Coordinates of C-alpha atoms in Angstrom, one line a residue:
Chain K
M71 CA 0.0 0.0 0.0
Q72 CA 1.7 3.1 -1.3
L73 CA 0.7 6.5 -0.1
V74 CA 0.5 9.2 -2.8
H75 CA 0.4 12.8 -1.6
T76 CA 0.4 14.8 -4.8
I77 CA -1.2 14.9 -8.2
A78 CA 2.2 14.9 -9.8
E79 CA 3.2 11.7 -7.9
M80 CA -0.2 10.1 -8.8
R81 CA 0.5 10.8 -12.5
V82 CA 3.9 9.2 -12.4
V83 CA 2.4 6.1 -10.6
R84 CA -0.4 5.9 -13.1
R85 CA 1.9 6.3 -16.1
E86 CA 4.0 3.4 -14.9
L87 CA 1.1 1.0 -14.4
P88 CA 1.1 -1.8 -17.0
T89 CA -1.5 -1.1 -19.7
D90 CA -2.8 -4.7 -19.6
K91 CA -3.9 -4.4 -15.9
S92 CA -7.4 -3.2 -15.1
I93 CA -7.6 -0.3 -12.6
G94 CA -10.3 -0.1 -10.0
F95 CA -10.9 3.3 -8.2
V96 CA -12.7 3.9 -4.9
P97 CA -13.1 7.7 -4.3
T98 CA -14.0 8.4 -0.7
M99 CA -14.1 11.3 1.8
G100 CA -12.4 9.1 4.4
Y101 CA -13.7 8.1 7.8
L102 CA -14.2 4.7 6.3
H103 CA -16.9 2.2 7.3
E104 CA -18.0 -1.2 6.0
G105 CA -19.8 0.4 3.1
H106 CA -16.5 1.8 1.8
L107 CA -14.7 -1.4 2.5
S108 CA -17.3 -3.3 0.4
L109 CA -16.3 -1.1 -2.5
V110 CA -12.6 -1.9 -2.0
K111 CA -13.5 -5.6 -1.9
A112 CA -15.5 -5.2 -5.1
S113 CA -12.5 -3.6 -6.7
N114 CA -10.2 -6.3 -5.5
D115 CA -12.6 -8.9 -6.9
N116 CA -12.9 -7.2 -10.3
C117 CA -9.7 -5.3 -11.0
D118 CA -6.0 -6.0 -11.0
I119 CA -5.1 -2.8 -9.2
T120 CA -7.0 -0.9 -6.6
I121 CA -6.6 2.9 -6.0
V122 CA -8.4 4.5 -3.1
S123 CA -8.7 8.3 -2.7
I124 CA -9.4 10.1 0.5
Y125 CA -10.4 13.7 0.0
V126 CA -13.0 15.7 1.8
N127 CA -14.1 17.8 -1.1
P128 CA -15.0 21.3 0.1
S129 CA -16.9 22.3 -3.1
Q130 CA -19.7 19.8 -2.4
F131 CA -20.5 21.3 0.9
G132 CA -22.9 24.3 1.2
P133 CA -21.9 27.3 3.3
N134 CA -24.1 26.1 6.3
E135 CA -23.1 22.4 6.0
D136 CA -20.7 20.3 8.0
L137 CA -17.5 20.7 6.1
S138 CA -15.5 21.7 9.2
S139 CA -16.9 19.1 11.4
Y140 CA -16.9 16.3 8.8
P141 CA -15.2 13.3 10.6
R142 CA -11.6 12.6 9.7
D143 CA -9.2 9.9 10.9
L144 CA -6.5 9.1 8.4
E145 CA -4.6 6.7 10.7
R146 CA -7.7 4.6 11.3
D147 CA -8.6 4.7 7.5
L148 CA -5.2 3.4 6.5
H149 CA -5.4 0.7 9.1
L150 CA -8.8 -0.4 7.7
L151 CA -7.5 -0.3 4.1
S152 CA -4.4 -2.3 5.0
Q153 CA -6.7 -5.3 5.5
Y154 CA -7.4 -5.3 1.7
R155 CA -5.3 -5.3 -1.4
V156 CA -5.0 -1.6 -1.8
D157 CA -2.2 -0.7 -4.2
Y158 CA -2.3 3.1 -3.8
V159 CA -4.0 5.6 -1.4
F160 CA -4.2 9.0 -2.9
F161 CA -4.9 12.0 -0.6
P162 CA -4.3 15.3 -2.3
T163 CA -4.6 18.7 -0.5
N164 CA -7.1 21.4 -1.2
E165 CA -4.3 23.6 -2.5
Q166 CA -3.6 21.1 -5.2
I167 CA -7.2 20.3 -6.1
Y168 CA -8.4 23.9 -6.1
P169 CA -5.4 26.2 -6.7
P170 CA -5.8 29.9 -6.7
N171 CA -7.8 31.1 -9.8
Y172 CA -9.6 27.8 -10.0
K173 CA -12.6 28.5 -12.4
T174 CA -14.0 25.3 -13.9
W175 CA -17.2 23.5 -12.9
V176 CA -19.3 20.7 -14.4
E177 CA -23.0 20.8 -14.2
V178 CA -25.3 17.8 -15.0
E179 CA -28.6 19.5 -15.7
G180 CA -31.9 18.0 -14.8
L181 CA -30.5 15.5 -12.3
S182 CA -28.6 18.0 -10.1
G183 CA -31.4 20.3 -8.9
I184 CA -33.9 17.7 -7.7
L185 CA -34.1 15.6 -4.4
C186 CA -30.8 16.1 -2.5
G187 CA -29.8 18.8 -5.1
A188 CA -32.9 20.9 -4.2
S189 CA -31.9 20.9 -0.5
R190 CA -28.2 21.2 -1.2
P191 CA -27.7 23.8 -4.0
G192 CA -24.3 23.3 -5.7
H193 CA -23.7 19.9 -4.1
F194 CA -23.8 17.9 -7.3
R195 CA -21.8 20.5 -9.2
G196 CA -19.1 20.0 -6.6
V197 CA -19.4 16.2 -6.7
A198 CA -19.3 16.0 -10.5
T199 CA -16.3 18.4 -10.7
I200 CA -14.2 16.5 -8.1
V201 CA -15.0 13.1 -9.6
L202 CA -14.1 14.3 -13.1
K203 CA -10.8 15.7 -11.8
L204 CA -10.0 12.5 -9.9
V205 CA -10.9 10.4 -12.9
N206 CA -8.7 12.5 -15.1
I207 CA -5.8 12.0 -12.7
V208 CA -6.3 8.3 -11.8
K209 CA -7.7 7.1 -15.2
P210 CA -9.5 4.1 -13.8
D211 CA -11.4 1.4 -15.8
H212 CA -14.0 1.0 -13.1
I213 CA -15.1 3.4 -10.3
F214 CA -16.8 1.7 -7.3
M215 CA -19.5 3.7 -5.6
G216 CA -22.1 2.9 -3.0
S217 CA -25.8 2.9 -3.9
K218 CA -26.7 4.8 -0.7
D219 CA -25.8 7.8 -2.8
F220 CA -28.1 6.7 -5.5
Q221 CA -28.6 10.2 -7.0
Q222 CA -24.9 10.8 -7.0
V223 CA -24.3 7.6 -8.9
K224 CA -26.9 8.7 -11.5
V225 CA -25.4 12.2 -11.8
L226 CA -21.9 10.7 -12.3
Q227 CA -22.9 8.0 -14.7
T228 CA -24.6 10.7 -16.8
M229 CA -21.5 12.9 -16.7
L230 CA -19.2 10.1 -17.7
R231 CA -21.4 9.1 -20.6
D232 CA -22.0 12.7 -21.8
L233 CA -18.4 13.7 -21.6
N234 CA -17.3 10.6 -23.5
L235 CA -15.1 9.2 -20.7
E236 CA -14.5 5.5 -20.8
S237 CA -14.3 4.9 -17.0
R238 CA -17.5 3.1 -15.9
I239 CA -19.2 3.3 -12.5
V240 CA -20.0 0.0 -10.7
A241 CA -22.8 0.8 -8.2
C242 CA -22.5 -1.5 -5.2
P243 CA -25.3 -2.5 -2.8
I244 CA -26.0 -0.4 0.3
V245 CA -24.3 -1.9 3.4
R246 CA -26.5 -1.7 6.5
E247 CA -26.0 -2.2 10.2
A248 CA -27.7 -5.3 11.7
D249 CA -30.7 -3.2 12.6
G250 CA -31.1 -1.7 9.1
L251 CA -29.4 1.7 9.3
A252 CA -27.5 2.4 6.1
M253 CA -23.8 2.9 6.9
S254 CA -22.6 6.5 6.6
S255 CA -19.7 8.5 8.0
R256 CA -22.3 10.9 9.3
N257 CA -23.8 8.2 11.6
S258 CA -20.9 9.1 13.9
Y259 CA -22.7 12.4 14.7
L260 CA -25.6 10.5 16.3
D261 CA -25.9 10.0 20.0
P262 CA -27.5 6.8 21.2
A263 CA -31.1 8.2 21.3
Q264 CA -30.6 9.7 17.8
R265 CA -29.1 6.5 16.6
Q266 CA -32.3 4.7 17.6
R267 CA -34.5 7.3 15.9
A268 CA -32.4 7.1 12.7
L269 CA -33.9 3.7 12.1
C270 CA -37.0 5.4 10.8
L271 CA -35.5 5.6 7.3
S272 CA -34.9 1.9 6.7
Q273 CA -38.2 1.1 8.6
A274 CA -40.1 3.4 6.3
I275 CA -38.6 1.8 3.3
K276 CA -39.7 -1.6 4.6
L277 CA -43.2 -0.4 5.2
V278 CA -43.5 1.0 1.7
Q279 CA -42.0 -2.2 0.2
Q280 CA -44.6 -4.3 2.1
A281 CA -47.4 -2.0 0.9
T282 CA -46.2 -2.3 -2.7
A283 CA -45.9 -6.1 -2.3
S284 CA -49.5 -6.1 -1.1
G285 CA -50.6 -4.3 -4.3
E286 CA -50.6 -0.6 -3.5
R287 CA -49.5 1.3 -6.7
D288 CA -50.3 4.9 -5.8
A289 CA -47.1 6.8 -5.2
T290 CA -48.8 9.5 -3.1
K291 CA -50.2 6.9 -0.7
L292 CA -46.9 5.1 -0.5
Q293 CA -45.0 8.3 0.2
Q294 CA -47.5 9.2 2.9
I295 CA -46.8 5.9 4.6
A296 CA -43.1 6.7 4.7
E297 CA -43.7 10.3 5.7
E298 CA -46.0 9.5 8.5
H299 CA -43.5 7.0 9.9
C300 CA -40.4 9.2 9.6
S301 CA -42.2 12.3 11.0
Q302 CA -42.5 10.6 14.3
Y303 CA -38.7 10.4 14.6
G304 CA -37.2 13.3 12.6
Q305 CA -37.9 16.0 10.1
V306 CA -38.5 14.8 6.6
D307 CA -36.4 16.7 4.0
Y308 CA -37.9 14.8 1.1
I309 CA -39.4 11.3 0.5
Q310 CA -40.1 10.5 -3.1
I311 CA -40.9 7.5 -5.3
V312 CA -39.1 7.9 -8.6
D313 CA -38.2 6.3 -11.8
S314 CA -35.0 4.4 -11.2
E315 CA -33.4 5.7 -14.3
N316 CA -34.2 9.4 -14.6
L317 CA -35.2 10.0 -10.9
Q318 CA -38.4 11.7 -12.0
P319 CA -41.4 11.5 -9.6
L320 CA -44.0 8.8 -10.4
K321 CA -47.7 8.6 -9.9
Q322 CA -48.1 4.9 -10.4
V323 CA -45.3 2.6 -9.3
D324 CA -44.0 -0.9 -9.8
S325 CA -41.4 -3.0 -8.1
S326 CA -38.6 -1.4 -10.2
S327 CA -39.5 2.1 -8.9
R328 CA -37.3 3.5 -6.3
I329 CA -38.0 5.2 -3.0
I330 CA -35.5 7.8 -2.1
M331 CA -35.3 10.0 1.0
A332 CA -33.5 12.4 3.2
V333 CA -34.5 12.9 6.9
F334 CA -33.0 15.1 9.5
I335 CA -32.5 13.5 12.9
D336 CA -32.1 16.8 14.7
R337 CA -29.2 18.4 12.9
V338 CA -27.9 15.2 11.2
R339 CA -29.2 14.8 7.7
L340 CA -29.4 11.1 6.7
I341 CA -30.3 9.6 3.3
D342 CA -31.5 6.2 2.2
N343 CA -33.1 4.5 -0.8
A344 CA -34.2 1.2 -2.2
A345 CA -36.0 -0.4 -5.1
L346 CA -39.6 -1.1 -4.1
G347 CA -39.2 -4.7 -5.1
E348 CA -36.0 -5.3 -3.1
Chain U
M91 CA -5.9 10.2 -44.7
Q92 CA -8.6 8.0 -43.0
L93 CA -12.1 9.4 -42.5
V94 CA -13.6 8.5 -39.2
H95 CA -17.4 8.9 -38.9
T96 CA -18.3 7.7 -35.4
I97 CA -17.1 8.1 -31.9
A98 CA -16.8 4.3 -31.6
E99 CA -14.6 4.1 -34.7
M100 CA -12.4 7.0 -33.4
R101 CA -12.0 5.1 -30.1
V102 CA -10.8 2.0 -31.9
V103 CA -8.4 4.1 -34.0
R104 CA -7.0 5.9 -30.9
R105 CA -6.6 2.7 -29.0
E106 CA -4.5 1.2 -31.7
L107 CA -2.1 4.2 -32.1
P108 CA 1.4 3.4 -30.8
T109 CA 1.9 4.8 -27.3
D110 CA 5.3 6.2 -28.2
K111 CA 3.9 8.5 -30.9
S112 CA 2.8 12.0 -30.1
I113 CA -0.7 13.0 -31.2
G114 CA -1.6 16.4 -32.5
F115 CA -5.2 17.5 -32.7
V116 CA -6.8 20.3 -34.7
P117 CA -10.4 20.8 -33.8
T118 CA -12.3 22.8 -36.5
M119 CA -15.8 23.7 -37.6
G120 CA -14.8 23.1 -41.2
Y121 CA -14.9 25.5 -44.1
L122 CA -11.1 25.5 -43.8
H123 CA -8.9 28.5 -44.6
E124 CA -5.1 29.2 -44.4
G125 CA -5.5 29.8 -40.6
H126 CA -6.7 26.2 -40.1
L127 CA -4.1 24.9 -42.4
S128 CA -1.4 26.6 -40.5
L129 CA -2.6 24.6 -37.4
V130 CA -2.3 21.4 -39.4
K131 CA 1.2 22.3 -40.5
A132 CA 2.1 23.1 -36.9
S133 CA 0.8 19.7 -35.8
N134 CA 2.8 18.1 -38.7
D135 CA 5.9 19.9 -37.5
N136 CA 5.5 19.0 -33.9
C137 CA 3.7 15.7 -33.6
D138 CA 4.0 12.2 -35.1
I139 CA 0.3 11.8 -35.8
T140 CA -2.2 14.5 -36.8
I141 CA -6.0 14.2 -36.2
V142 CA -8.3 16.9 -37.5
S143 CA -12.0 17.1 -36.5
I144 CA -14.7 18.9 -38.5
Y145 CA -17.8 19.5 -36.5
V146 CA -20.1 22.6 -36.5
N147 CA -21.0 22.5 -32.8
P148 CA -24.5 23.7 -32.3
S149 CA -24.2 24.3 -28.5
Q150 CA -21.8 27.3 -29.1
F151 CA -24.3 29.2 -31.2
G152 CA -26.9 31.4 -29.6
P153 CA -30.6 31.1 -30.8
N154 CA -30.2 34.2 -33.0
E155 CA -26.8 33.3 -34.4
D156 CA -25.7 31.8 -37.7
L157 CA -25.7 28.1 -37.0
S158 CA -28.0 27.2 -40.0
S159 CA -26.1 29.4 -42.4
Y160 CA -22.6 28.6 -41.1
P161 CA -20.6 27.7 -44.3
R162 CA -20.0 24.1 -44.9
D163 CA -18.0 22.3 -47.7
L164 CA -16.7 19.0 -46.7
E165 CA -15.4 18.0 -50.1
R166 CA -13.3 21.2 -50.3
D167 CA -12.1 20.7 -46.7
L168 CA -10.9 17.2 -47.5
H169 CA -9.1 18.4 -50.6
L170 CA -7.3 21.1 -48.6
L171 CA -6.4 18.6 -45.9
S172 CA -5.0 16.1 -48.4
Q173 CA -2.2 18.5 -49.1
Y174 CA -0.9 17.9 -45.6
R175 CA 0.0 14.9 -43.5
V176 CA -3.4 14.3 -41.9
D177 CA -3.7 10.8 -40.5
Y178 CA -7.4 11.0 -39.5
V179 CA -10.3 13.3 -40.1
F180 CA -13.0 12.9 -37.5
F181 CA -16.5 14.2 -38.3
P182 CA -19.1 13.0 -35.9
T183 CA -22.8 13.8 -36.2
N184 CA -24.9 15.9 -33.8
E185 CA -26.8 12.7 -32.8
Q186 CA -23.6 11.1 -31.6
I187 CA -22.3 14.2 -29.8
Y188 CA -25.5 15.3 -28.2
P189 CA -27.7 12.2 -27.9
P190 CA -31.2 12.4 -26.5
N191 CA -31.0 13.2 -22.7
Y192 CA -27.7 14.9 -23.0
K193 CA -27.3 16.9 -19.8
T194 CA -23.7 17.8 -19.0
W195 CA -22.0 21.2 -19.4
V196 CA -18.7 22.7 -18.5
E197 CA -18.4 26.3 -17.3
V198 CA -15.2 28.2 -16.9
E199 CA -16.3 31.0 -14.6
G200 CA -14.8 34.5 -14.8
L201 CA -13.4 34.1 -18.3
S202 CA -16.7 33.0 -20.1
G203 CA -19.0 36.0 -19.3
I204 CA -16.7 38.8 -20.5
L205 CA -15.8 40.2 -24.0
C206 CA -17.3 37.7 -26.6
G207 CA -19.0 35.9 -23.7
A208 CA -21.0 39.0 -22.8
S209 CA -22.3 39.3 -26.3
R210 CA -22.8 35.6 -26.8
P211 CA -24.3 34.1 -23.6
G212 CA -23.6 30.4 -23.4
H213 CA -21.0 30.5 -26.2
F214 CA -18.0 29.5 -24.2
R215 CA -20.0 26.9 -22.2
G216 CA -20.6 25.2 -25.6
V217 CA -17.0 25.6 -26.7
A218 CA -15.6 24.2 -23.4
T219 CA -18.0 21.3 -23.5
I220 CA -17.4 20.2 -27.1
V221 CA -13.6 20.5 -26.7
L222 CA -13.6 18.5 -23.5
K223 CA -15.7 15.8 -25.2
L224 CA -13.4 15.8 -28.3
V225 CA -10.3 15.7 -26.1
N226 CA -11.7 12.7 -24.2
I227 CA -12.3 10.9 -27.4
V228 CA -9.1 11.8 -29.3
K229 CA -6.8 12.0 -26.2
P230 CA -4.2 14.2 -27.9
D231 CA -0.9 15.4 -26.5
H232 CA -1.2 18.8 -28.2
I233 CA -4.2 20.7 -29.4
F234 CA -3.5 23.3 -32.1
M235 CA -5.6 26.4 -32.0
G236 CA -5.6 29.8 -33.6
S237 CA -4.9 33.0 -31.6
K238 CA -7.7 34.8 -33.5
D239 CA -9.9 33.2 -30.9
F240 CA -7.8 34.5 -28.1
Q241 CA -10.4 34.3 -25.4
Q242 CA -11.4 30.8 -26.5
V243 CA -7.7 29.7 -26.1
K244 CA -7.7 31.2 -22.6
V245 CA -11.0 29.6 -21.6
L246 CA -9.8 26.2 -22.9
Q247 CA -6.3 26.4 -21.3
T248 CA -8.0 27.1 -18.0
M249 CA -10.4 24.3 -18.4
L250 CA -7.7 21.8 -19.2
R251 CA -5.6 22.9 -16.3
D252 CA -8.5 23.0 -13.8
L253 CA -9.8 19.5 -14.8
N254 CA -6.3 18.0 -14.7
L255 CA -6.2 17.0 -18.3
E256 CA -2.7 16.4 -19.7
S257 CA -3.5 17.6 -23.3
R258 CA -1.9 21.0 -23.9
I259 CA -3.0 23.8 -26.2
V260 CA -0.5 25.2 -28.7
A261 CA -1.7 28.7 -29.6
C262 CA -0.6 29.5 -33.1
P263 CA -0.3 33.0 -34.7
I264 CA -3.2 34.7 -36.4
V265 CA -3.0 34.2 -40.2
R266 CA -4.1 37.3 -42.2
E267 CA -4.9 38.1 -45.7
A268 CA -2.4 40.3 -47.6
D269 CA -4.3 43.4 -46.6
G270 CA -4.5 42.5 -42.9
L271 CA -7.9 40.9 -42.5
A272 CA -7.7 38.0 -40.0
M273 CA -8.8 34.8 -41.8
S274 CA -12.2 33.5 -40.7
S275 CA -14.7 31.2 -42.2
R276 CA -17.2 34.0 -41.6
N277 CA -15.3 36.2 -44.0
S278 CA -17.2 34.3 -46.7
Y279 CA -20.4 36.1 -45.6
L280 CA -18.9 39.5 -46.7
D281 CA -19.7 41.1 -50.1
P282 CA -16.9 43.1 -51.7
A283 CA -17.9 46.4 -50.1
Q284 CA -18.2 44.7 -46.7
R285 CA -14.9 43.0 -47.2
Q286 CA -13.3 46.4 -47.7
R287 CA -15.0 47.8 -44.5
A288 CA -13.9 44.7 -42.6
L289 CA -10.3 46.0 -42.8
C290 CA -11.2 48.4 -40.0
L291 CA -10.4 45.8 -37.3
S292 CA -6.8 45.2 -38.3
Q293 CA -6.3 48.9 -39.1
A294 CA -7.5 49.9 -35.7
I295 CA -5.1 47.4 -34.1
K296 CA -2.2 49.0 -36.1
L297 CA -3.3 52.5 -35.0
V298 CA -3.3 51.5 -31.4
Q299 CA 0.0 49.7 -31.7
Q300 CA 1.5 52.8 -33.2
A301 CA 0.1 55.0 -30.5
T302 CA 1.5 52.6 -27.8
A303 CA 4.9 52.6 -29.6
S304 CA 4.8 56.4 -29.4
G305 CA 4.4 56.3 -25.6
E306 CA 0.6 56.4 -25.0
R307 CA -0.2 54.3 -21.9
D308 CA -3.8 55.3 -21.2
A309 CA -6.1 52.4 -22.1
T310 CA -9.2 54.6 -22.4
K311 CA -7.4 56.8 -24.9
L312 CA -6.1 53.9 -26.9
Q313 CA -9.5 52.2 -27.0
Q314 CA -11.0 55.5 -28.2
I315 CA -8.6 55.5 -31.1
A316 CA -9.7 52.1 -32.1
E317 CA -13.4 52.8 -31.6
E318 CA -13.4 56.0 -33.6
H319 CA -11.8 54.2 -36.5
C320 CA -14.0 51.1 -36.4
S321 CA -17.2 53.1 -35.9
Q322 CA -16.7 54.6 -39.4
Y323 CA -17.0 51.2 -41.0
G324 CA -19.2 49.1 -38.7
Q325 CA -20.8 48.8 -35.3
V326 CA -18.4 48.1 -32.5
D327 CA -19.5 45.2 -30.2
Y328 CA -16.6 45.7 -27.9
I329 CA -13.0 47.0 -28.1
Q330 CA -11.0 46.4 -24.9
I331 CA -7.3 46.5 -23.9
V332 CA -6.8 43.7 -21.4
D333 CA -4.2 41.8 -19.4
S334 CA -3.0 39.0 -21.7
E335 CA -3.3 36.4 -19.0
N336 CA -6.6 37.0 -17.2
L337 CA -8.3 39.2 -19.9
Q338 CA -9.2 41.8 -17.3
P339 CA -9.5 45.4 -18.5
L340 CA -6.5 47.6 -17.8
K341 CA -6.2 51.3 -17.2
Q342 CA -2.5 51.6 -17.9
V343 CA -1.0 49.4 -20.6
D344 CA 2.4 48.1 -21.8
S345 CA 3.6 46.3 -24.9
S346 CA 2.5 42.9 -23.5
S347 CA -1.1 44.1 -23.0
R348 CA -3.6 42.9 -25.6
I349 CA -6.2 44.7 -27.6
I350 CA -9.2 42.5 -28.3
M351 CA -12.3 43.4 -30.3
A352 CA -15.5 42.3 -32.0
V353 CA -17.1 44.5 -34.7
F354 CA -20.2 44.0 -36.7
I355 CA -19.9 44.7 -40.4
D356 CA -23.7 44.9 -41.0
R357 CA -24.8 41.4 -39.8
V358 CA -21.4 39.8 -39.9
R359 CA -19.6 39.7 -36.5
L360 CA -15.8 39.7 -36.9
I361 CA -13.2 39.4 -34.1
D362 CA -9.5 40.3 -34.0
N363 CA -6.8 40.8 -31.4
A364 CA -3.1 41.5 -31.0
A365 CA -0.5 42.2 -28.3
L366 CA 0.2 45.9 -28.3
G367 CA 3.9 45.3 -28.9
E368 CA 3.5 43.0 -31.9

């Protein structure tokens, strides 16, 4: 496991990798959990070489969001990664990624302003831009990402396709705690009582999946079931049943439709999603 | 000279090029003139392999601009290119470049809304996006561009740097007709009388260069010289003396400052620029 601190060093590393080896890339913001590690494992299983990046990207945080408090523990991250076959860990600095006079931003229209993008203006612009930059530096064949960030995966798949990049995203299943909570670095913000209330997201998904399995097809009614449940434990940011491809809201649903949600547990904003037929 | 009609075909071609050969790329909108051909020659002189693209990019034209009337003559273009060492000519279709559900755009802030960008909203967004797409397909070492489009060169250099691409732009000198008119595909719109009036741009540049050489340092006075001259022959869109690096307007100038202008000769919008010390 080689630590790579600069873009220039990463370029040298990349240039010297054999062209007949497949490169798997796992971009992260650090504070790794089992979800991230499942992506590393997927890369190990599918690619010859695995590169992990750890970079808390400031441009995807809004001015009132948790950039400064976002959890960081590089030593712990490296220890966790050392249990896998990670060839390179890339952690560039803000000064390298956004030097003075940085001016260029990527916008994926239509997908970036809805759902999480409506609550977090500029978030997906920041995500699309950093991932494009990292992809241009790392030049991976496959990019492994978690489906918890379902909208993020769709935004980035669209960006890669539209900009004619050949790197492809492999969307991996959500990893959950035993009681159903989707793993997230932000779960570390939760105190024990909040941690208990945070179960409302996965519980609401289950309730809606059950109602769908029982034949309910009306999206408004299904969303109400989820909203009524979550409102008992937190403040709903959005809960929507959408087309799994274009993320547009649906009126009538089927088992391939997706429920997608963001709920505040006090000040902690959590997201979750699932296909209704899962 | 191999004609390449599709992105898929271009990818196959590119993948099979030897990795030890340098690739020069000349992106054009066709209707080639000596200016374009000087770029092909520069690529021939500096690179092992030369790829020219011909694509009239709709996304860089405004709704009231000349997309439909923009001159096209593929047969003539291919004949002109055949006089050089052009390995591949890539001419994709709109359907391939902007398929249904195309959503992704690149914005270079600060440089895109001034000068030509102020008169042509969205123009540089379209330019940045198409060049990024072509660069991702062609993967050149060097991109040869004309300095007539000085702002375009600055926007694209900034984009390539910011997005961590390794392709580098080589900005080549403006090629002029014997009487000073900068070569442009849009010159074909001019009737003989308009063609004569179009000389005002290069004449104004000369006047300002002479005044600078005589010691005038006040940008406002120098701009007035150019405006008074051009206003006799056409309608000034903008004439500005700017810093050659960041394109910001200057009050006091030196020989490395740049005069940059757009003037309408009736409905034909022409641009030109030069360093004051040229």
